[in-house]
PDB file of C-alpha atoms and ligand atoms in Angstrom:
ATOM      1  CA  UNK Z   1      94.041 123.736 110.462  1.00  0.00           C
ATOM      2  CA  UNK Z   2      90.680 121.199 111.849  1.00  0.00           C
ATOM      3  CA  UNK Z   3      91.924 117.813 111.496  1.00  0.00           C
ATOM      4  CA  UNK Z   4      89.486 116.089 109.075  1.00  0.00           C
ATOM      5  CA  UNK Z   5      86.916 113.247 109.702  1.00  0.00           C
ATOM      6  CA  UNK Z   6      87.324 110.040 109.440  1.00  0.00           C
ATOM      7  CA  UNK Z   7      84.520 107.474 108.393  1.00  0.00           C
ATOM      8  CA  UNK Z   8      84.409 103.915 107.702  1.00  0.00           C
ATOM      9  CA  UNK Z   9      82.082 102.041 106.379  1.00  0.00           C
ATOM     10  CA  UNK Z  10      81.562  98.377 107.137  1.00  0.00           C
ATOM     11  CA  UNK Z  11      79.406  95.543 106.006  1.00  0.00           C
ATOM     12  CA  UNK Z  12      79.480  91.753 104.905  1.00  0.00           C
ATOM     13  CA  UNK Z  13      79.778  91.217 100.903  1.00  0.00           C
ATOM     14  CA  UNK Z  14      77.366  92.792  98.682  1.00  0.00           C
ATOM     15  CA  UNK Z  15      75.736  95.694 100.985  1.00  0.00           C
ATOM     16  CA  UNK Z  16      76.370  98.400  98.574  1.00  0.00           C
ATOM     17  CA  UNK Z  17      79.411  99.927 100.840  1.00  0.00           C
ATOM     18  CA  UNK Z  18      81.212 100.370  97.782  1.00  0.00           C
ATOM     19  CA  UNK Z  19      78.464 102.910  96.287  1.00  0.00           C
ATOM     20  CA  UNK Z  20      77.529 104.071  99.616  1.00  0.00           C
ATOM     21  CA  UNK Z  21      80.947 105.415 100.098  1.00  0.00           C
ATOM     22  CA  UNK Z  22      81.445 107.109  96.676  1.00  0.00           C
ATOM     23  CA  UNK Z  23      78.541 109.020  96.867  1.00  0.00           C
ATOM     24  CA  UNK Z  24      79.032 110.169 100.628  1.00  0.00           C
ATOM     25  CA  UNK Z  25      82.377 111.559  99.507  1.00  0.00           C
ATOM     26  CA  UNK Z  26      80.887 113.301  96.294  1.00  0.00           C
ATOM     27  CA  UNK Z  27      77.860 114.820  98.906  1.00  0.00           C
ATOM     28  CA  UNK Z  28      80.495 116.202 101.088  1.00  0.00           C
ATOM     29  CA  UNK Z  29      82.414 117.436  98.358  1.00  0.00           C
ATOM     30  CA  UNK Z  30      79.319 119.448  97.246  1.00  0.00           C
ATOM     31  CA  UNK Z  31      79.356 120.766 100.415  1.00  0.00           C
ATOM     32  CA  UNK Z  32      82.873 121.509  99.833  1.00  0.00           C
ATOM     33  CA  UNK Z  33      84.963 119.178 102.247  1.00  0.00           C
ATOM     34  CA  UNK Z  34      88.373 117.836 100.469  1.00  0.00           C
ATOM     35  CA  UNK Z  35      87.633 114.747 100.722  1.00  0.00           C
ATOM     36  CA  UNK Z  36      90.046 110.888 100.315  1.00  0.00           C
ATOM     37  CA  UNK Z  37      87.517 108.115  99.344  1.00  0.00           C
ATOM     38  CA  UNK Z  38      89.859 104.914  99.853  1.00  0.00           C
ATOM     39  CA  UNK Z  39      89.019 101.516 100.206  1.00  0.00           C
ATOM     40  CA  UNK Z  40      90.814  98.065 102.474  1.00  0.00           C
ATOM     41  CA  UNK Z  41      92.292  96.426 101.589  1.00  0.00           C
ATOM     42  CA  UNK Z  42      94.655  98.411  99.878  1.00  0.00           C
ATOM     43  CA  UNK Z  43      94.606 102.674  99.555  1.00  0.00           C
ATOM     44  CA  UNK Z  44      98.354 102.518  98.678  1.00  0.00           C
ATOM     45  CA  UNK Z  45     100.473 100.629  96.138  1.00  0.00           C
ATOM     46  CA  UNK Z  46     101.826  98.046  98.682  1.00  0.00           C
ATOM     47  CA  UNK Z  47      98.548  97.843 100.653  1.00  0.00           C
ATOM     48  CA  UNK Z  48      96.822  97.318  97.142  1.00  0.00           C
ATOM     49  CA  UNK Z  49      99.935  94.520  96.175  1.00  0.00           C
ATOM     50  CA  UNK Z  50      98.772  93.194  99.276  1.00  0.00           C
ATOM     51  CA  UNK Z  51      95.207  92.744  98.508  1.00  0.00           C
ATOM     52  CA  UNK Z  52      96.256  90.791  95.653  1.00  0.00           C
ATOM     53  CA  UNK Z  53      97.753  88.242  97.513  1.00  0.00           C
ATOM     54  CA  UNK Z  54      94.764  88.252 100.118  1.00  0.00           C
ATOM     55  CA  UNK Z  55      91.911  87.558  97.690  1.00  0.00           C
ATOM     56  CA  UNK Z  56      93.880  85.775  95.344  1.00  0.00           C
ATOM     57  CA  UNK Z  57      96.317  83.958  97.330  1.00  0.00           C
ATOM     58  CA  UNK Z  58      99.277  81.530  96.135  1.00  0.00           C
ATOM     59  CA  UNK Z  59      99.293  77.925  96.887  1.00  0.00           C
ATOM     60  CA  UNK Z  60      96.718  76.539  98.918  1.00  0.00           C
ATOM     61  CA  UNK Z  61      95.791  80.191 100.680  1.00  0.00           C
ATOM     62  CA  UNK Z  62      96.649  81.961 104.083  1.00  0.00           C
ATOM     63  CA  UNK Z  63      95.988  80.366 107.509  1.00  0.00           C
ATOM     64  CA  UNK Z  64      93.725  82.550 109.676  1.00  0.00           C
ATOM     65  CA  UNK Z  65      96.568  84.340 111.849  1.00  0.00           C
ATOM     66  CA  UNK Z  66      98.587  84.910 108.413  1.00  0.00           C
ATOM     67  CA  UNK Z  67      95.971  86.326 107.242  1.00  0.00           C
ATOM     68  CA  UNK Z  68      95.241  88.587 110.359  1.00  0.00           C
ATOM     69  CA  UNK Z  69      98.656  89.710 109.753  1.00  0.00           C
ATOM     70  CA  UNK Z  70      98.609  90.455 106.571  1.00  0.00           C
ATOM     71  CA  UNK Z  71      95.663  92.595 106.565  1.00  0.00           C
ATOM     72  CA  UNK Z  72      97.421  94.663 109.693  1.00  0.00           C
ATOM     73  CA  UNK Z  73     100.400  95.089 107.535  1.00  0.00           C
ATOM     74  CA  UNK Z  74      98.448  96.284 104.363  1.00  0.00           C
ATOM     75  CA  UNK Z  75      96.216  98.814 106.831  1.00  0.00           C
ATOM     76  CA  UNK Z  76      99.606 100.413 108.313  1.00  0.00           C
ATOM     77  CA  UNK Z  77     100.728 101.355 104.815  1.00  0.00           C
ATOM     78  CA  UNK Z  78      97.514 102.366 104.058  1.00  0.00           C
ATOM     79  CA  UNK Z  79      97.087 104.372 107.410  1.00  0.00           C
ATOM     80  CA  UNK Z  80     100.657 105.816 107.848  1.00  0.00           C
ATOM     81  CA  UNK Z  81     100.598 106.718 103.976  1.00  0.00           C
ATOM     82  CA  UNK Z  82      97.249 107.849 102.930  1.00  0.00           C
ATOM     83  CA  UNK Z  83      94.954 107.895 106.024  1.00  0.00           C
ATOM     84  CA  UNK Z  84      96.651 110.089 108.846  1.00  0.00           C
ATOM     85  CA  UNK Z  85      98.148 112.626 106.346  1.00  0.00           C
ATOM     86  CA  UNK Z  86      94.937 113.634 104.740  1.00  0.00           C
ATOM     87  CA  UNK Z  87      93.148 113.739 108.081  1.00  0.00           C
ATOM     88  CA  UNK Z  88      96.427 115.700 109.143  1.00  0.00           C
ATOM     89  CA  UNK Z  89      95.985 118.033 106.041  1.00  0.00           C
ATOM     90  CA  UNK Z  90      92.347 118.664 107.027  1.00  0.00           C
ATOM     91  CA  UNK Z  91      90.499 116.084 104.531  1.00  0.00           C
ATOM     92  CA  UNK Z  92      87.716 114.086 105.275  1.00  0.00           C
ATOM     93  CA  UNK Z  93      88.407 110.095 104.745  1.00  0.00           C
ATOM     94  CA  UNK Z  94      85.998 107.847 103.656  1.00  0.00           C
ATOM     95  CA  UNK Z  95      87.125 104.288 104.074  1.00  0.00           C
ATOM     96  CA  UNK Z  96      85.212 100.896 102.267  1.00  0.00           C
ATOM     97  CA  UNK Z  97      86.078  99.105 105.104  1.00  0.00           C
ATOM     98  CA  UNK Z  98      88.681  99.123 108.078  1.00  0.00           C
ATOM     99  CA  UNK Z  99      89.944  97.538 111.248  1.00  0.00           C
ATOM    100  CA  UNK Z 100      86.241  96.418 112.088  1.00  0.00           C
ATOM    101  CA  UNK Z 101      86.188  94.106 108.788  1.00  0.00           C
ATOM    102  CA  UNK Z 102      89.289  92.301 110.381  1.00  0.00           C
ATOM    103  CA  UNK Z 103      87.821  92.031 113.393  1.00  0.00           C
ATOM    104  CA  UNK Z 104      84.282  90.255 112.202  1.00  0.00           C
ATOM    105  CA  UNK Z 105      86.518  88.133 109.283  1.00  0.00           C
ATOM    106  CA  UNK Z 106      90.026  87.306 111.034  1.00  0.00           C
ATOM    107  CA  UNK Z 107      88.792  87.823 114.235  1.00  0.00           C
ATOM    108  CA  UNK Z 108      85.113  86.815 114.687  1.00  0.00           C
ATOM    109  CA  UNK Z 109      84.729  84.149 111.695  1.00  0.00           C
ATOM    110  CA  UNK Z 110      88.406  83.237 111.448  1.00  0.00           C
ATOM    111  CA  UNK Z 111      88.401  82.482 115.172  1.00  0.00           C
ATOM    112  CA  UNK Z 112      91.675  84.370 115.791  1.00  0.00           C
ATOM    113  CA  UNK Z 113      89.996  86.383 117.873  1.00  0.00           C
ATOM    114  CA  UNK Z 114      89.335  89.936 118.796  1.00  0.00           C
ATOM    115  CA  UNK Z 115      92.112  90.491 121.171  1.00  0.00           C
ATOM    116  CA  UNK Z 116      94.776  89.471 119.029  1.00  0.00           C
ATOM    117  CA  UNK Z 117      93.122  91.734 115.741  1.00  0.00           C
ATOM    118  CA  UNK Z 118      93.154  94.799 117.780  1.00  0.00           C
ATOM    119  CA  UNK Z 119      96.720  94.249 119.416  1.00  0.00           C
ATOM    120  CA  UNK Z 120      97.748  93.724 115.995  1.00  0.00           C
ATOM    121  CA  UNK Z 121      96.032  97.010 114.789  1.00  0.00           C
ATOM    122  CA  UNK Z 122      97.931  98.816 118.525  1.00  0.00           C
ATOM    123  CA  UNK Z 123     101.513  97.594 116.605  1.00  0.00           C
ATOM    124  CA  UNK Z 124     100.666  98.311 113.003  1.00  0.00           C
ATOM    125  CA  UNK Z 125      98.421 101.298 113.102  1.00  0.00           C
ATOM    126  CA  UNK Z 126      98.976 102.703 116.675  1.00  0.00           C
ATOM    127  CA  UNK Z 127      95.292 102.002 117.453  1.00  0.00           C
ATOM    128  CA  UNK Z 128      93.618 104.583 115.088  1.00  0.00           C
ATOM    129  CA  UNK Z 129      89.458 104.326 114.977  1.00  0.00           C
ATOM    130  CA  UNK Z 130      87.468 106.195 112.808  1.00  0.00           C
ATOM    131  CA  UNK Z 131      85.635 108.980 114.176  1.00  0.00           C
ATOM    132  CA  UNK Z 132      82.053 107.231 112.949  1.00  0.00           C
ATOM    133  CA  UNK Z 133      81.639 103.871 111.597  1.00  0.00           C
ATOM    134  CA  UNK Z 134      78.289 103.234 109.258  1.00  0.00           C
ATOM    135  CA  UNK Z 135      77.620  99.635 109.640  1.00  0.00           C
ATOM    136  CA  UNK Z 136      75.612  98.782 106.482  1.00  0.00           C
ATOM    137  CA  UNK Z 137      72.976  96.489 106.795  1.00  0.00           C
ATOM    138  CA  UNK Z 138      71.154  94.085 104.124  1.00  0.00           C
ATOM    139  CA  UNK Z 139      69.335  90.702 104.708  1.00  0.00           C
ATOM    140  CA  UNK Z 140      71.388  87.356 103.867  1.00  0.00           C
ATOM    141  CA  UNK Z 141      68.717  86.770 101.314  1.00  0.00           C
ATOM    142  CA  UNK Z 142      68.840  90.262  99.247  1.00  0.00           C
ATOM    143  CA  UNK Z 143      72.482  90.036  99.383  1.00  0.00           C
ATOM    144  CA  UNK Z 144      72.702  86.269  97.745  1.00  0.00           C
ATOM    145  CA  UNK Z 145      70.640  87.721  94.838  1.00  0.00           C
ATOM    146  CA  UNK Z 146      72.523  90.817  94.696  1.00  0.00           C
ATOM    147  CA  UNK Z 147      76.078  88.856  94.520  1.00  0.00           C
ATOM    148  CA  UNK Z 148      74.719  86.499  91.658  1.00  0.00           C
ATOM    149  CA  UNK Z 149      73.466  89.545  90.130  1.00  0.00           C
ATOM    150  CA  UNK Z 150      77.160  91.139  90.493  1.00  0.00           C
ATOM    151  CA  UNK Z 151      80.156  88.305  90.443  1.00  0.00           C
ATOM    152  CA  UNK Z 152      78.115  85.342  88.562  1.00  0.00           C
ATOM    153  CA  UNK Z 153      80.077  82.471  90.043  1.00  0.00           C
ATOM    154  CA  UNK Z 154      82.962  84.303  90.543  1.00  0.00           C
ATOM    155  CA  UNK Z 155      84.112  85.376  94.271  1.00  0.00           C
ATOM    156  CA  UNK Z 156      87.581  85.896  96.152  1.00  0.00           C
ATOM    157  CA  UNK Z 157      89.105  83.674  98.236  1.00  0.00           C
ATOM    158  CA  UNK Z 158      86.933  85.670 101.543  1.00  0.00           C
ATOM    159  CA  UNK Z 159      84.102  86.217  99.408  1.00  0.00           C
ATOM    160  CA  UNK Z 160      83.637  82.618  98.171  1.00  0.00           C
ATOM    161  CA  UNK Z 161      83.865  81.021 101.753  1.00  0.00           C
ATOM    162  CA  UNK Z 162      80.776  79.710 103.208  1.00  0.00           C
ATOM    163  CA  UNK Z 163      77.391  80.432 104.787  1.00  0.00           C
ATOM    164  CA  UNK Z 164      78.490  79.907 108.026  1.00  0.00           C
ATOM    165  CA  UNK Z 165      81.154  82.037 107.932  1.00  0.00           C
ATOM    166  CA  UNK Z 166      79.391  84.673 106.680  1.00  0.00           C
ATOM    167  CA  UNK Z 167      76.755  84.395 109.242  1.00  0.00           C
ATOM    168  CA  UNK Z 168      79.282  84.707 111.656  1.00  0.00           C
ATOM    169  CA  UNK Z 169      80.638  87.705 110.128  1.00  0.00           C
ATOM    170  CA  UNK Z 170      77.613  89.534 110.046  1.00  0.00           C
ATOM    171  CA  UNK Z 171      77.094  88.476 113.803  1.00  0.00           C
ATOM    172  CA  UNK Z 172      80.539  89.968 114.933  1.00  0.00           C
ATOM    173  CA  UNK Z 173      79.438  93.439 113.278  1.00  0.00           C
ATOM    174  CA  UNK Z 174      76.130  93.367 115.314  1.00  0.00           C
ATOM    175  CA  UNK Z 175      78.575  92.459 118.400  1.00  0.00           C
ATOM    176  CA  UNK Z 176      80.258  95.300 118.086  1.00  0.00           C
ATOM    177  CA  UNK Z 177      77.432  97.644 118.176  1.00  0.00           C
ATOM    178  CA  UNK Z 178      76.192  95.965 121.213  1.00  0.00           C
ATOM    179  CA  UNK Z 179      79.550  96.708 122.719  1.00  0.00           C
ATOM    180  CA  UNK Z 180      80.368  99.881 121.386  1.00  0.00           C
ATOM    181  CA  UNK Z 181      76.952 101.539 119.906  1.00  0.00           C
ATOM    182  CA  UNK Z 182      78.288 104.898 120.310  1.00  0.00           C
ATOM    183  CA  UNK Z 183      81.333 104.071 117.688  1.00  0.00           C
ATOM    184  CA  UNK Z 184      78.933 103.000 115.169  1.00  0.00           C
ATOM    185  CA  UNK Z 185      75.765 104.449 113.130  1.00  0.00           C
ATOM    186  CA  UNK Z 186      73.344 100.731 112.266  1.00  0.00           C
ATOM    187  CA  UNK Z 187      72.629 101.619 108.275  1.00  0.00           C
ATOM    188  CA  UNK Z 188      69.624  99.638 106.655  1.00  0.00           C
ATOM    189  CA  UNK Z 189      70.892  99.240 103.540  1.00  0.00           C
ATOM    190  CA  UNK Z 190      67.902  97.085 101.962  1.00  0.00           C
ATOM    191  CA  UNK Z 191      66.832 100.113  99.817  1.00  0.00           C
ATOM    192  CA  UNK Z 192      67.761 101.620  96.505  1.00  0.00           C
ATOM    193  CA  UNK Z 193      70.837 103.263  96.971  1.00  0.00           C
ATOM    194  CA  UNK Z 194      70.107 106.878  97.024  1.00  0.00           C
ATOM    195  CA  UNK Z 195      67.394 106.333 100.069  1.00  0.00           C
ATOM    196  CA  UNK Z 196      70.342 104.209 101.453  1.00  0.00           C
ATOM    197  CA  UNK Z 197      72.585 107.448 100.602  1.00  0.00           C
ATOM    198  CA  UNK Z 198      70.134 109.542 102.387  1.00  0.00           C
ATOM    199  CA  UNK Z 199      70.148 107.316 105.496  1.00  0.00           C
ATOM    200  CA  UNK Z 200      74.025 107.619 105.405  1.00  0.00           C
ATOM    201  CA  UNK Z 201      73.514 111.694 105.356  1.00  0.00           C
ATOM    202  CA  UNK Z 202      71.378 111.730 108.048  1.00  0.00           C
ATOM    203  CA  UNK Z 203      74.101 109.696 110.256  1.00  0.00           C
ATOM    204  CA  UNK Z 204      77.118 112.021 109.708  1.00  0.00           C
ATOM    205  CA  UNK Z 205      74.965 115.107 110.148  1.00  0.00           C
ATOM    206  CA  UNK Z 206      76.350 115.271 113.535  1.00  0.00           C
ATOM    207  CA  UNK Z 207      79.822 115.188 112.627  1.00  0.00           C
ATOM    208  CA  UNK Z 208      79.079 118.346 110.340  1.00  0.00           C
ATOM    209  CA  UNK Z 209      78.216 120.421 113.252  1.00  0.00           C
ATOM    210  CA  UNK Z 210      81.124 119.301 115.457  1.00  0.00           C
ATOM    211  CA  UNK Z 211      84.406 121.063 115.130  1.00  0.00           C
ATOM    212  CA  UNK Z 212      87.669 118.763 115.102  1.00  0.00           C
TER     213      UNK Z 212
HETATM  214  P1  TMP Y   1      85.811  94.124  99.384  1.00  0.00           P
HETATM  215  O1  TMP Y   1      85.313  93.096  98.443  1.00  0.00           O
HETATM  216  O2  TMP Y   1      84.773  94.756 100.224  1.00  0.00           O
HETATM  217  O3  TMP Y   1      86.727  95.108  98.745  1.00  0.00           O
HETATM  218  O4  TMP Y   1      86.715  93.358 100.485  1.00  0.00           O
HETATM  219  C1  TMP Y   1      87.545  92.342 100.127  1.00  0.00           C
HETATM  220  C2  TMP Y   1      87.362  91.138 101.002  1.00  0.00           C
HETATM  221  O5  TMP Y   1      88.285  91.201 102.089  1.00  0.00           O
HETATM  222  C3  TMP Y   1      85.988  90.949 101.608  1.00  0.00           C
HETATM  223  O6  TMP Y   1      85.653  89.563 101.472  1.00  0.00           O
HETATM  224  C4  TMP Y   1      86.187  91.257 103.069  1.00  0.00           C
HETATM  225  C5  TMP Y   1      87.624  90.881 103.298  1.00  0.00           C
HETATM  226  N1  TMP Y   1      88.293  91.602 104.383  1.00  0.00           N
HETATM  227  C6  TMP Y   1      88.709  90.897 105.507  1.00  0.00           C
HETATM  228  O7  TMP Y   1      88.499  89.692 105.596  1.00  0.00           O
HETATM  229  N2  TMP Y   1      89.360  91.569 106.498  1.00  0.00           N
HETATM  230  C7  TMP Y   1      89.649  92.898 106.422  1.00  0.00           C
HETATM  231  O8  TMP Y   1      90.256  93.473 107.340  1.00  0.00           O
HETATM  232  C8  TMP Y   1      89.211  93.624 105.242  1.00  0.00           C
HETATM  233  C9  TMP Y   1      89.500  95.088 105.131  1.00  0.00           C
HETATM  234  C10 TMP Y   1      88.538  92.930 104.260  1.00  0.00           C
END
């Protein structure tokens, strides 16, 4: 049996990930790949318990390295328990979100930096990367009216923190192309979504034609 693909897709808040990744798993499953849409954090029922405590957190919140950990502990469940055995069993994962999200938040933003995210993804997750990463784009301005348009004044404790931390979010994702461009497919998301959906086909068409 092929092992199966795995893609992520990444983004700050309100790029249309969410979408993006539902219909990329319902286009592949046209084309009739089994495919696991899943989101992070969460994808299990402790990895989702956890995401309850991230975004709505007790007391007066997590400190950055608590946090760190805590999204490493809800991505092993998530990646021992859902993610390797479908890829194992020949499905395709699609993934709102993964280890690059806690590397641009906790990492980048948080200032816990990127060393410590990805030794903590080595011990929780023995290091897995998906095999293509869509890094979905959309301008701070679009997304401001698109997250009024979506949450009101409501936000999660990430969400709701401020423009500066967002712009350094969205600054560690373009880092990480820089570094890495071959890991990652740049998506300009500043469309309606099925031309964004259409730019997202046209990126995995490679991974199509390659065996696992
Ligand atoms: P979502 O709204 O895209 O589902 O993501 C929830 C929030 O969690 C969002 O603000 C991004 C944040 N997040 C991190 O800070 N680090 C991570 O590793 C992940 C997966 C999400």
């Amino acid at each position: 049996m092929n092992r199966g693909k795995f893609i992520a897709l990444e983004g700050g808040e309100g790029t249309g990930k969410s979408t993006q990744s539902r219909l990329l798993a319902a286009a592949l499953q046209e084309g009739g790949i089994d495919v696991v849409v899943t989101r992070e954090p969460g994808g299990t029922p402790g990895a989702e318990a956890i995401r309850s405590l991230l975004l709505d957190p007790p007391g007066d919140g997590w400190g950055p390295r608590a946090e760190a950990l805590l999204f490493a502990a809800a991505r092993s469940d998530h990646v021992e328990k859902t993610i390797l055995p479908s890829l194992d069993a020949g499905k395709w994962v699609v993934c709102d979100r993964f280890l690059d999200s806690s590397r641009a938040y906790q990492g980048g933003a948080g200032g816990v930096g990127d060393e410590v995210v990805l030794a903590l993804h080595t011990i929780g997750s023995k290091g897995l990367r998906p095999d293509l990463t869509l890094l979905v784009q959309v301008p701070p301005a679009r997304v401001a009216a698109r997250l009024a348009e979506r949450d009101g004044d409501t936000s999660d404790a990430i969400g709701g923190r401020d423009a500066s931390y967002h712009a350094d979010v969205a600054a560690s994702f373009s880092l990480f192309v820089e570094q890495e461009p071959g890991q990652f497919a740049v998506i300009d998301g500043d469309a309606a979504p099925e031309e964004v959906h259409k730019r997202i086909m046209a990126a995995i068409a490679p991974l199509l034609d390659t065996p696992a």
